[in-house]
PDB file of C-alpha atoms in Angstrom:
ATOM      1  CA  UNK A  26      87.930 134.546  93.249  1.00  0.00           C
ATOM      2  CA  UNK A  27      84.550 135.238  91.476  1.00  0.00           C
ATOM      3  CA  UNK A  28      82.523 131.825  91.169  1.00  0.00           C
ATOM      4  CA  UNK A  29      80.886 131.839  87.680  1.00  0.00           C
ATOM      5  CA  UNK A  30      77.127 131.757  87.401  1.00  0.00           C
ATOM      6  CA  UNK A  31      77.311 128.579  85.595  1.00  0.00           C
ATOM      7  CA  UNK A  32      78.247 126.001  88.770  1.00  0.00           C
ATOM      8  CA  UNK A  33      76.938 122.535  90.026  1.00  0.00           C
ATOM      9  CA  UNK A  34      77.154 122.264  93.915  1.00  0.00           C
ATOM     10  CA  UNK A  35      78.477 118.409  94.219  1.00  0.00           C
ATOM     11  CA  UNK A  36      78.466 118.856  98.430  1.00  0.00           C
ATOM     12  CA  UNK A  37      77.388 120.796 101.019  1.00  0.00           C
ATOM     13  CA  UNK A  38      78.428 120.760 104.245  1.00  0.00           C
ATOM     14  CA  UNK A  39      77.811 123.169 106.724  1.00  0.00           C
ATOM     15  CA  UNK A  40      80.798 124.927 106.708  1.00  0.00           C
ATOM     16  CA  UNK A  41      81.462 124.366 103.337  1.00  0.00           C
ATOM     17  CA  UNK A  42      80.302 123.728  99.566  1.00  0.00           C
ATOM     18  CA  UNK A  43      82.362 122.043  96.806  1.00  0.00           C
ATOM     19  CA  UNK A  44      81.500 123.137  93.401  1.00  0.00           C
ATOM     20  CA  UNK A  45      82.166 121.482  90.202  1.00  0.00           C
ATOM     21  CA  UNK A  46      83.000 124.631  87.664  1.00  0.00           C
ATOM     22  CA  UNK A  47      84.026 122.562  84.558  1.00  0.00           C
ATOM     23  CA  UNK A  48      87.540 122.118  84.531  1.00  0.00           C
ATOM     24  CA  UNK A  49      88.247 122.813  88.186  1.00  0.00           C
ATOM     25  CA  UNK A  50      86.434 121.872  91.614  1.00  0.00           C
ATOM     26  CA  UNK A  51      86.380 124.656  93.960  1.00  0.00           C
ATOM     27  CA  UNK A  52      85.778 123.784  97.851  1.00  0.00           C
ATOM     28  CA  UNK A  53      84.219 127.129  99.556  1.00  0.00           C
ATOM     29  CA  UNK A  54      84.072 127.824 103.281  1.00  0.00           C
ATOM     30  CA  UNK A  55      82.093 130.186 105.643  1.00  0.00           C
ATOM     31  CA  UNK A  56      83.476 132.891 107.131  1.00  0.00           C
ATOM     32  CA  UNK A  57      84.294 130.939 110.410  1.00  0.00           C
ATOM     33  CA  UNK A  58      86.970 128.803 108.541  1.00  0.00           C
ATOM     34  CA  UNK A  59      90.568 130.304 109.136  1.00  0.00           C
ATOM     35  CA  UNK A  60      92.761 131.238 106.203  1.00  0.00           C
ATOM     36  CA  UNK A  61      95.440 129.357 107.768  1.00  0.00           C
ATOM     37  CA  UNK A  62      93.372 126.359 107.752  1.00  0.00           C
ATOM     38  CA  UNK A  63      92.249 126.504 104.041  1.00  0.00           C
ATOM     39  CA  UNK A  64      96.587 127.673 103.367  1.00  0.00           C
ATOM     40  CA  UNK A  65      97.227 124.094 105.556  1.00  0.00           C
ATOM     41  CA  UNK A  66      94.797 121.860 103.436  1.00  0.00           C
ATOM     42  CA  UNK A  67      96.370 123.487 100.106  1.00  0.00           C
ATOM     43  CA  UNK A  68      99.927 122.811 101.129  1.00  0.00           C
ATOM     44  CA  UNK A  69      99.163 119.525 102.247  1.00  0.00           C
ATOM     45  CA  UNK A  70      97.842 118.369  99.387  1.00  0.00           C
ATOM     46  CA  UNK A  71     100.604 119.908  97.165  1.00  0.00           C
ATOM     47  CA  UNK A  72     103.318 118.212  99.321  1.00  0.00           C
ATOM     48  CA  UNK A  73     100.866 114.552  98.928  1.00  0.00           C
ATOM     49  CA  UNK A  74     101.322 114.979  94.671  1.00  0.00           C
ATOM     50  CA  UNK A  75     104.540 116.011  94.741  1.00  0.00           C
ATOM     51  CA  UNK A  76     104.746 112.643  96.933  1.00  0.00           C
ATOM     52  CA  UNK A  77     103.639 110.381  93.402  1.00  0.00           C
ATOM     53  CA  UNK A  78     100.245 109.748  95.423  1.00  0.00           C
ATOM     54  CA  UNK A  79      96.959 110.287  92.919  1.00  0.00           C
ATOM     55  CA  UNK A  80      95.673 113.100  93.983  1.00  0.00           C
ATOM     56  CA  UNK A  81      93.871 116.644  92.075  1.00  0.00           C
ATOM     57  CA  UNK A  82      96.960 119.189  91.683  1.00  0.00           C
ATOM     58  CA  UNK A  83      95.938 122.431  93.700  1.00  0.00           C
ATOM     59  CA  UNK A  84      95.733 125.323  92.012  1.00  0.00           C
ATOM     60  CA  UNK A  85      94.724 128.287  94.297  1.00  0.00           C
ATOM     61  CA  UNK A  86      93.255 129.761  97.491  1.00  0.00           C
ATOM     62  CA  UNK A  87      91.859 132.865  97.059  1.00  0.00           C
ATOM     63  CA  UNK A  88      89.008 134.563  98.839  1.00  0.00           C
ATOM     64  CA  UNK A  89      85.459 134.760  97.657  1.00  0.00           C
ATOM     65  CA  UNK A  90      83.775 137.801  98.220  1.00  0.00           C
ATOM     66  CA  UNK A  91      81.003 138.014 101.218  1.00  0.00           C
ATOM     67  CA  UNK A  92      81.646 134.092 101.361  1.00  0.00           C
ATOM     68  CA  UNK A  93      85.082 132.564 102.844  1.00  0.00           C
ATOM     69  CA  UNK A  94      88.297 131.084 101.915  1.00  0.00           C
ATOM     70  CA  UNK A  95      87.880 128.754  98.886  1.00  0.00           C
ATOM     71  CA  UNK A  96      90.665 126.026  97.609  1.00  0.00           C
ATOM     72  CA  UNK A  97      90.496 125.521  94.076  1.00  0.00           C
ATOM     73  CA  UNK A  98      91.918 121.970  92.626  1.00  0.00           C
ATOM     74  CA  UNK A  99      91.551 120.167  89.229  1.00  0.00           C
ATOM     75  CA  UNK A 100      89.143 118.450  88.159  1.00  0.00           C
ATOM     76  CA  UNK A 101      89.595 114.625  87.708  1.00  0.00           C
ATOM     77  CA  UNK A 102      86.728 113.647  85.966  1.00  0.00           C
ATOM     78  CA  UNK A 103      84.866 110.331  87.555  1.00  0.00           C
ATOM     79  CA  UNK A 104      82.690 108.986  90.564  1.00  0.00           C
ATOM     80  CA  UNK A 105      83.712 108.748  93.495  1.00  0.00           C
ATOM     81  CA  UNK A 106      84.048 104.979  94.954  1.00  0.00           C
ATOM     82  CA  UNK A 107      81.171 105.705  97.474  1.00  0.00           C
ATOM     83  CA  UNK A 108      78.609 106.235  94.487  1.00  0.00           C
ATOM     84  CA  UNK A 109      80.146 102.757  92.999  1.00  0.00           C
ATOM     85  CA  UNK A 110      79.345 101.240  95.959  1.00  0.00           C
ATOM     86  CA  UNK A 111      75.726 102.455  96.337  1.00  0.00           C
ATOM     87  CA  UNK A 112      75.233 102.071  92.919  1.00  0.00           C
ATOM     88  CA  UNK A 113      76.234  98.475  92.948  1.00  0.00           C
ATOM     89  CA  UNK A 114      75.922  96.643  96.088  1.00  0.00           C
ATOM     90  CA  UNK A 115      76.684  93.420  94.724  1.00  0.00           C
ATOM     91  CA  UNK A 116      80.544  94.166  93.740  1.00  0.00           C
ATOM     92  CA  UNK A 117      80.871  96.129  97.548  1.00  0.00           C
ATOM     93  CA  UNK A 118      83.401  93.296  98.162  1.00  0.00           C
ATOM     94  CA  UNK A 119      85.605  93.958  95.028  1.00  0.00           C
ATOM     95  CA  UNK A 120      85.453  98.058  95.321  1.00  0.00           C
ATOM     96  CA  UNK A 121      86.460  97.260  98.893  1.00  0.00           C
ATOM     97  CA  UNK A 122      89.803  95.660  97.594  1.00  0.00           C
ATOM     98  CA  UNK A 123      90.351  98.462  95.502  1.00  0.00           C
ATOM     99  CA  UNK A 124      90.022 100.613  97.915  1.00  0.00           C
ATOM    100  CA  UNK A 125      91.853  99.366 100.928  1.00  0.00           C
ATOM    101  CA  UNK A 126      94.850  98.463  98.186  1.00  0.00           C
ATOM    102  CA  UNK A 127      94.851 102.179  97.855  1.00  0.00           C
ATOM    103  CA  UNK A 128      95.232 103.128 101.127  1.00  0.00           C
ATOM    104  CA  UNK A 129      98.419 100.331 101.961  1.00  0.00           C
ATOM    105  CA  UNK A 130     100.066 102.008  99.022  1.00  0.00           C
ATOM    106  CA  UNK A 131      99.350 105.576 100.288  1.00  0.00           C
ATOM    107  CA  UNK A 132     100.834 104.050 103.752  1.00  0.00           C
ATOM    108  CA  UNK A 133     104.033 102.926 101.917  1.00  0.00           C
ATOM    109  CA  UNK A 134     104.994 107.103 101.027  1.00  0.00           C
ATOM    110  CA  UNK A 135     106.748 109.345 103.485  1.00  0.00           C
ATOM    111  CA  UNK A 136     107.035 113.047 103.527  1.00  0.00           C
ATOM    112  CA  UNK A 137     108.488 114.537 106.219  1.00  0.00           C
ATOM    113  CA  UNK A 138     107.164 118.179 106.106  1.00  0.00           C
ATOM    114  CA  UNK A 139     104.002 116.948 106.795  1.00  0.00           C
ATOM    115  CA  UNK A 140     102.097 117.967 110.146  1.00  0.00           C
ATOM    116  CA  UNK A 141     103.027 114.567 112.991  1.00  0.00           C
ATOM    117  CA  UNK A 142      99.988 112.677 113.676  1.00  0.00           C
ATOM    118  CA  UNK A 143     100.894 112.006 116.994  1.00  0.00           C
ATOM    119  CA  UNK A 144     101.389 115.719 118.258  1.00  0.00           C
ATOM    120  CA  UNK A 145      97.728 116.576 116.340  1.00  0.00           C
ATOM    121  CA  UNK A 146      96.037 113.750 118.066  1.00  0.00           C
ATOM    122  CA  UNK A 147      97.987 115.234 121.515  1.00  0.00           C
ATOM    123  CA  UNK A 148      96.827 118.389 120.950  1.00  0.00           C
ATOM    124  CA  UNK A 149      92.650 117.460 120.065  1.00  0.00           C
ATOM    125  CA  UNK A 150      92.584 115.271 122.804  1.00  0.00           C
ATOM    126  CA  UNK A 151      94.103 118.382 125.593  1.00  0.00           C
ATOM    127  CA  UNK A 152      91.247 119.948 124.255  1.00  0.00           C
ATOM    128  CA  UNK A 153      88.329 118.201 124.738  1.00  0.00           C
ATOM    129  CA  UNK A 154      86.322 119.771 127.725  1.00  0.00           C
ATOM    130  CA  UNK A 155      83.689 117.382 127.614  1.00  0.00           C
ATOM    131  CA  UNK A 156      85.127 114.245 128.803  1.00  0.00           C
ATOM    132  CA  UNK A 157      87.505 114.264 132.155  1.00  0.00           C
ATOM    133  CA  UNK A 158      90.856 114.675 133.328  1.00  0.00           C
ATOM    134  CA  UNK A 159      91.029 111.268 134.020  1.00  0.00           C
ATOM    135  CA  UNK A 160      89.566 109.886 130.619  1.00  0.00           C
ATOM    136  CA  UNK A 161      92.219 112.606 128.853  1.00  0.00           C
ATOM    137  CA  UNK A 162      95.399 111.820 131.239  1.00  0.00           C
ATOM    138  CA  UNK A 163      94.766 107.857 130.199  1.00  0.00           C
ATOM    139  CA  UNK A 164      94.030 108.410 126.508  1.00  0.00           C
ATOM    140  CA  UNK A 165      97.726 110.377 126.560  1.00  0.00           C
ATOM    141  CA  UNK A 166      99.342 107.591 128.253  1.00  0.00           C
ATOM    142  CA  UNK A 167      98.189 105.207 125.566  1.00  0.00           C
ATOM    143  CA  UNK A 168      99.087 107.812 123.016  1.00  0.00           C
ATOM    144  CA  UNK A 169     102.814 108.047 124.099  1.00  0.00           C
ATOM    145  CA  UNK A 170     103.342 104.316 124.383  1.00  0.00           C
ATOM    146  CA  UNK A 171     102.283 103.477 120.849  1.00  0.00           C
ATOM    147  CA  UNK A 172     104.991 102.659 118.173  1.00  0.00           C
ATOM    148  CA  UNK A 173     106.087 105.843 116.276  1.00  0.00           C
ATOM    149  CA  UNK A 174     105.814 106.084 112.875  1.00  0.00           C
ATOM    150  CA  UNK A 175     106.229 108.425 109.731  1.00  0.00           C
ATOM    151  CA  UNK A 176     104.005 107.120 107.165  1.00  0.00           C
ATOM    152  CA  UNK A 177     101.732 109.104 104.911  1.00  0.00           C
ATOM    153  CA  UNK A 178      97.947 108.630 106.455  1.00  0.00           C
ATOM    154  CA  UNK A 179      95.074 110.729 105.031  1.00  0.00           C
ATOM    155  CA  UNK A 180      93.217 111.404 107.864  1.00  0.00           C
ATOM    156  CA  UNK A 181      89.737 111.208 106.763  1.00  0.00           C
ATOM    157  CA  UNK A 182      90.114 107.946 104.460  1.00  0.00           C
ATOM    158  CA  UNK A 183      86.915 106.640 102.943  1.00  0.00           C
ATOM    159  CA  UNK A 184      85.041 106.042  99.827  1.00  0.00           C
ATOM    160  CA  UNK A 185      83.540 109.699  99.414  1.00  0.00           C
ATOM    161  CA  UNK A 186      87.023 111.031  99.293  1.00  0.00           C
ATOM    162  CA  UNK A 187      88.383 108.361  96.525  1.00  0.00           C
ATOM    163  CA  UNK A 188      87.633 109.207  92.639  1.00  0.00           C
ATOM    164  CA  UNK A 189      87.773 106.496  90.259  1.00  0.00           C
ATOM    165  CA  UNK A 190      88.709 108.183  87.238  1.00  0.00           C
ATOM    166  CA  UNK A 191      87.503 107.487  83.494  1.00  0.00           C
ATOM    167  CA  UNK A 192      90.542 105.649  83.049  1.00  0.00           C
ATOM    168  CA  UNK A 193      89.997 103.574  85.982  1.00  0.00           C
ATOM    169  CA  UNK A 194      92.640 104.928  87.885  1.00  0.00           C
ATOM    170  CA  UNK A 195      92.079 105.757  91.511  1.00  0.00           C
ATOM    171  CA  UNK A 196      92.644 109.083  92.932  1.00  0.00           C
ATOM    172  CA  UNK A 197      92.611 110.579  96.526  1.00  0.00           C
ATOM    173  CA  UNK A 198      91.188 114.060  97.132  1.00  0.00           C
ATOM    174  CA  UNK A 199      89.891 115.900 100.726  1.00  0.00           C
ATOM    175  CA  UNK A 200      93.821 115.912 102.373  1.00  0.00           C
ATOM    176  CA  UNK A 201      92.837 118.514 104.913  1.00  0.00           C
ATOM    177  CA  UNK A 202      93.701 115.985 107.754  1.00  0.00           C
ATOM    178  CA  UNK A 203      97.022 114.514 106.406  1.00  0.00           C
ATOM    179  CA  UNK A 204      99.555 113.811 108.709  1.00  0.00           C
ATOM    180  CA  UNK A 205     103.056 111.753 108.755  1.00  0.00           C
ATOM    181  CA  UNK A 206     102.490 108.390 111.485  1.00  0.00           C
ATOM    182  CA  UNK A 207     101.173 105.289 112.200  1.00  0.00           C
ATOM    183  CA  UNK A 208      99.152 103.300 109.317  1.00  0.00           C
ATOM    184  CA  UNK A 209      97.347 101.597 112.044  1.00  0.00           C
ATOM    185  CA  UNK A 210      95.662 104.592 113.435  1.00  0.00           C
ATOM    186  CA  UNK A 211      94.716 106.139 109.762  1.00  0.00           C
ATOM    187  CA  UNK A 212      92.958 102.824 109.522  1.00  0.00           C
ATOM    188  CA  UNK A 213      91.617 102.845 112.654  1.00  0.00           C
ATOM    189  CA  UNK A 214      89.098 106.413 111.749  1.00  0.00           C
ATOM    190  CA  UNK A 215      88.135 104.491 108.235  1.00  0.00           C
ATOM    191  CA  UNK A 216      86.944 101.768 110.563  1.00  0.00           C
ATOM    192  CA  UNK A 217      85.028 104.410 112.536  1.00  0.00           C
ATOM    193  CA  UNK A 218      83.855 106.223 109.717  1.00  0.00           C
ATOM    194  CA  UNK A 219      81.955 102.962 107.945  1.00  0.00           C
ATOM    195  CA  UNK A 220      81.279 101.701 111.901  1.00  0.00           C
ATOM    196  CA  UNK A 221      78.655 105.176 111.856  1.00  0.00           C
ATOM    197  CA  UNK A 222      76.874 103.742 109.153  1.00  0.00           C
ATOM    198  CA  UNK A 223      77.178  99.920 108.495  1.00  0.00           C
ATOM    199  CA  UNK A 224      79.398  97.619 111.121  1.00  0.00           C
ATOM    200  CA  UNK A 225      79.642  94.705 109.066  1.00  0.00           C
ATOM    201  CA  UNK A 226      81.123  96.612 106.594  1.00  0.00           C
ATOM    202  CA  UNK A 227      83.113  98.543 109.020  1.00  0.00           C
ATOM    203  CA  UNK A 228      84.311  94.684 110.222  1.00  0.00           C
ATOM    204  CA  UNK A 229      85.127  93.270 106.429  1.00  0.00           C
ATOM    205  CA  UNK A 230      87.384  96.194 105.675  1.00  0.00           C
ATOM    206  CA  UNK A 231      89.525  95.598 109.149  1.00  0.00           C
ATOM    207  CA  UNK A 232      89.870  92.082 107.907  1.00  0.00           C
ATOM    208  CA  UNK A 233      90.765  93.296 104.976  1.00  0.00           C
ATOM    209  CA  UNK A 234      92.558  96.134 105.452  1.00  0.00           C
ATOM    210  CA  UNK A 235      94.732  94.229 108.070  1.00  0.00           C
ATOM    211  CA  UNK A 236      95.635  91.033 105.866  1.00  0.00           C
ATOM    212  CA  UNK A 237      96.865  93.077 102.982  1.00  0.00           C
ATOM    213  CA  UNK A 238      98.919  95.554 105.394  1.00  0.00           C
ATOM    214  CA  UNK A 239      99.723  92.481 107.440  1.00  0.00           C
ATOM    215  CA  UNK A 240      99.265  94.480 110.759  1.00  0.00           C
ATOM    216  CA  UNK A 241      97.658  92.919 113.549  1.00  0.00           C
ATOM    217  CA  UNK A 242      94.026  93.417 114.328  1.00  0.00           C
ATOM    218  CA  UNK A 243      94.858  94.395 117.832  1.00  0.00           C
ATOM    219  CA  UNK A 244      97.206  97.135 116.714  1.00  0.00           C
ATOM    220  CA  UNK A 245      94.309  99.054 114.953  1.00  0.00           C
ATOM    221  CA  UNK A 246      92.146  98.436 117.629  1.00  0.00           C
ATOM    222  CA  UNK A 247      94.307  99.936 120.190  1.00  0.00           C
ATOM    223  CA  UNK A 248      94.035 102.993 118.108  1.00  0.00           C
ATOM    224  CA  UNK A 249      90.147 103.534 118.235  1.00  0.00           C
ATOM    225  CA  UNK A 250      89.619 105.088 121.552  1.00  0.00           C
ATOM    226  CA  UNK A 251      92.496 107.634 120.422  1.00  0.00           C
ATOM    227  CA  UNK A 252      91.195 108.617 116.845  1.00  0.00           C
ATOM    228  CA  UNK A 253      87.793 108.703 118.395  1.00  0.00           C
ATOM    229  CA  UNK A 254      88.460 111.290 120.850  1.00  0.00           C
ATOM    230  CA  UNK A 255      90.358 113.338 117.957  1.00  0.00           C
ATOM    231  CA  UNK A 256      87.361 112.965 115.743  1.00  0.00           C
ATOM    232  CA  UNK A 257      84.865 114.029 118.777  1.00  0.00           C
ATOM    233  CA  UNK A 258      87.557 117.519 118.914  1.00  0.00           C
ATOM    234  CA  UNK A 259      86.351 118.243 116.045  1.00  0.00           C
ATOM    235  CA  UNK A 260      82.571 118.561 116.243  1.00  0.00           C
ATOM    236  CA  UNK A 261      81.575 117.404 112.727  1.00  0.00           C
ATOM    237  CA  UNK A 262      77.609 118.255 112.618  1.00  0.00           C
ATOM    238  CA  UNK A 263      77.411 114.620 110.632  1.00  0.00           C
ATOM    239  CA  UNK A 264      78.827 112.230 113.611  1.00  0.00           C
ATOM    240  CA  UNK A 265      77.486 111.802 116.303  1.00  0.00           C
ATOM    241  CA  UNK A 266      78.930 112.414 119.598  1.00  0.00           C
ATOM    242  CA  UNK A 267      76.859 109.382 121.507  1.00  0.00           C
ATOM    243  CA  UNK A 268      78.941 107.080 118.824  1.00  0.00           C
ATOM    244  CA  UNK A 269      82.139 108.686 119.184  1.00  0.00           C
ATOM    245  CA  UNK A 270      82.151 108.617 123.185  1.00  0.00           C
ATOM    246  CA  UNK A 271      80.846 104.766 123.232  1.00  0.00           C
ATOM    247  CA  UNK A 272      84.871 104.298 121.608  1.00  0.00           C
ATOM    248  CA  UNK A 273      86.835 106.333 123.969  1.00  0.00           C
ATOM    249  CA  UNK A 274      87.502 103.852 126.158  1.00  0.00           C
ATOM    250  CA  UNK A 275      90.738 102.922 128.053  1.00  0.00           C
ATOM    251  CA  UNK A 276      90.944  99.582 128.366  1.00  0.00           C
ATOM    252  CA  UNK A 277      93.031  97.289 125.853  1.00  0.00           C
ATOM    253  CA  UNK A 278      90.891  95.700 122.742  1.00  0.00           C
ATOM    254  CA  UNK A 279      91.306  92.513 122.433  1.00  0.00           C
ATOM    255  CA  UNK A 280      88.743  91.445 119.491  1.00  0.00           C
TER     256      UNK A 280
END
């Protein structure tokens, strides 16, 4: 892939930027990204639109020369719900709805080729050096005695990674994480991902999130020292690890 001259950066991370090219979004990665990884996010996301989820159809993987692996998608032309938000505080509430509808009704779709939740989570947590044998044996027990499930669950669900369209319509993009499991857990990381930057947030859309999917609070909580120690596997440069290790934590939530 040659990236045209003409090309907006819309994020940069720092082992990736996502470009807006026109007509098409193209994510790029360094050089330490794996091929197999950008392959894995391009598949998943084909299998989550053939699913009937709103989502940008993928279109190719290709290498960029001197660069990485890129994934190029269409475009759906919008905002993302995150900008909505910022942009108007005083209907946070309302986007909220709209967005934790969205997820419930990604959590009522199966698709069975997907990568299992519950052996990725195994497999993070077996490889986290940084916290003990102990901490790791306990966080396996409570992974193997929660309720198994096939759901569809995005992985990395929050506003940044929802576009409302012109239209209106809502659609989900960033599926690198997608696995088949439990609904509770997927809501369990959006928890953790608006606990990093706003708890009472992070507490309205539990609320929320757990009326409408009529799960139990506890369920999802049970879930947080789990998803926590997954997300600490993975080293993100934007979370931080102090946060992350305050969660892992063995005993029971009750609140």
């Amino acid at each position: 892939m040659i990236l045209p001259e003409s090309k907006t950066v819309l994020v940069e991370h720092s082992n990736k930027k996502v470009y807006d090219l026109g007509d098409k979004i193209a994510k790029v990665f360094n050089t330490n990204k794996p091929a197999s990884d950008v392959f894995n996010e391009a598949l998943n996301l084909a299998r989550i639109s053939e699913s009937g989820i709103r989502t940008p159809k993928p279109l190719e993987v290709s290498e960029v020369e001197g660069t990485g692996w890129a994934l190029l998608t269409e475009k759906v032309p919008g905002v993302t719900l995150a900008d909505k938000m910022a942009a108007e505080p005083s209907k946070f509430y309302e986007y909220l709805e709209q967005f934790v509808d969205l997820q419930v009704e990604i959590h009522g779709n199966r698709s069975p080729l997907l990568n299992r939740q519950r052996d990725k989570y195994a497999r993070m947590i077996n490889g986290l050096s940084h916290i003990n044998a102990t901490t790791r044996y306990n966080l396996m027990e409570r992974l193997d005695g929660m309720k198994k499930e096939f759901q569809i669950c995005h992985g990395d669900f929050n506003p940044s990674n929802v576009i409302v369209a012109e239209d209106g319509q809502l659609y989900v993009c960033d599926w690198a994480h997608a696995t088949q499991g439990s609904p509770a857990a997927d809501a369990a990381m959006t928890y953790l991902l608006f606990a990093l930057t706003d708890k009472q947030q992070a507490d309205a859309y539990l609320e929320l999130y757990c009326d409408r999917a009529d799960v139990p609070m506890q369920v999802v909580r049970q879930w947080m020292s789990i998803v926590a120690a997954a997300e600490l596997s993975r080293k993100r440069t934007d979370v931080n690890d102090e946060f992350l290790m305050s969660w892992i934590d063995v005993v029971d939530y009750q609140g």
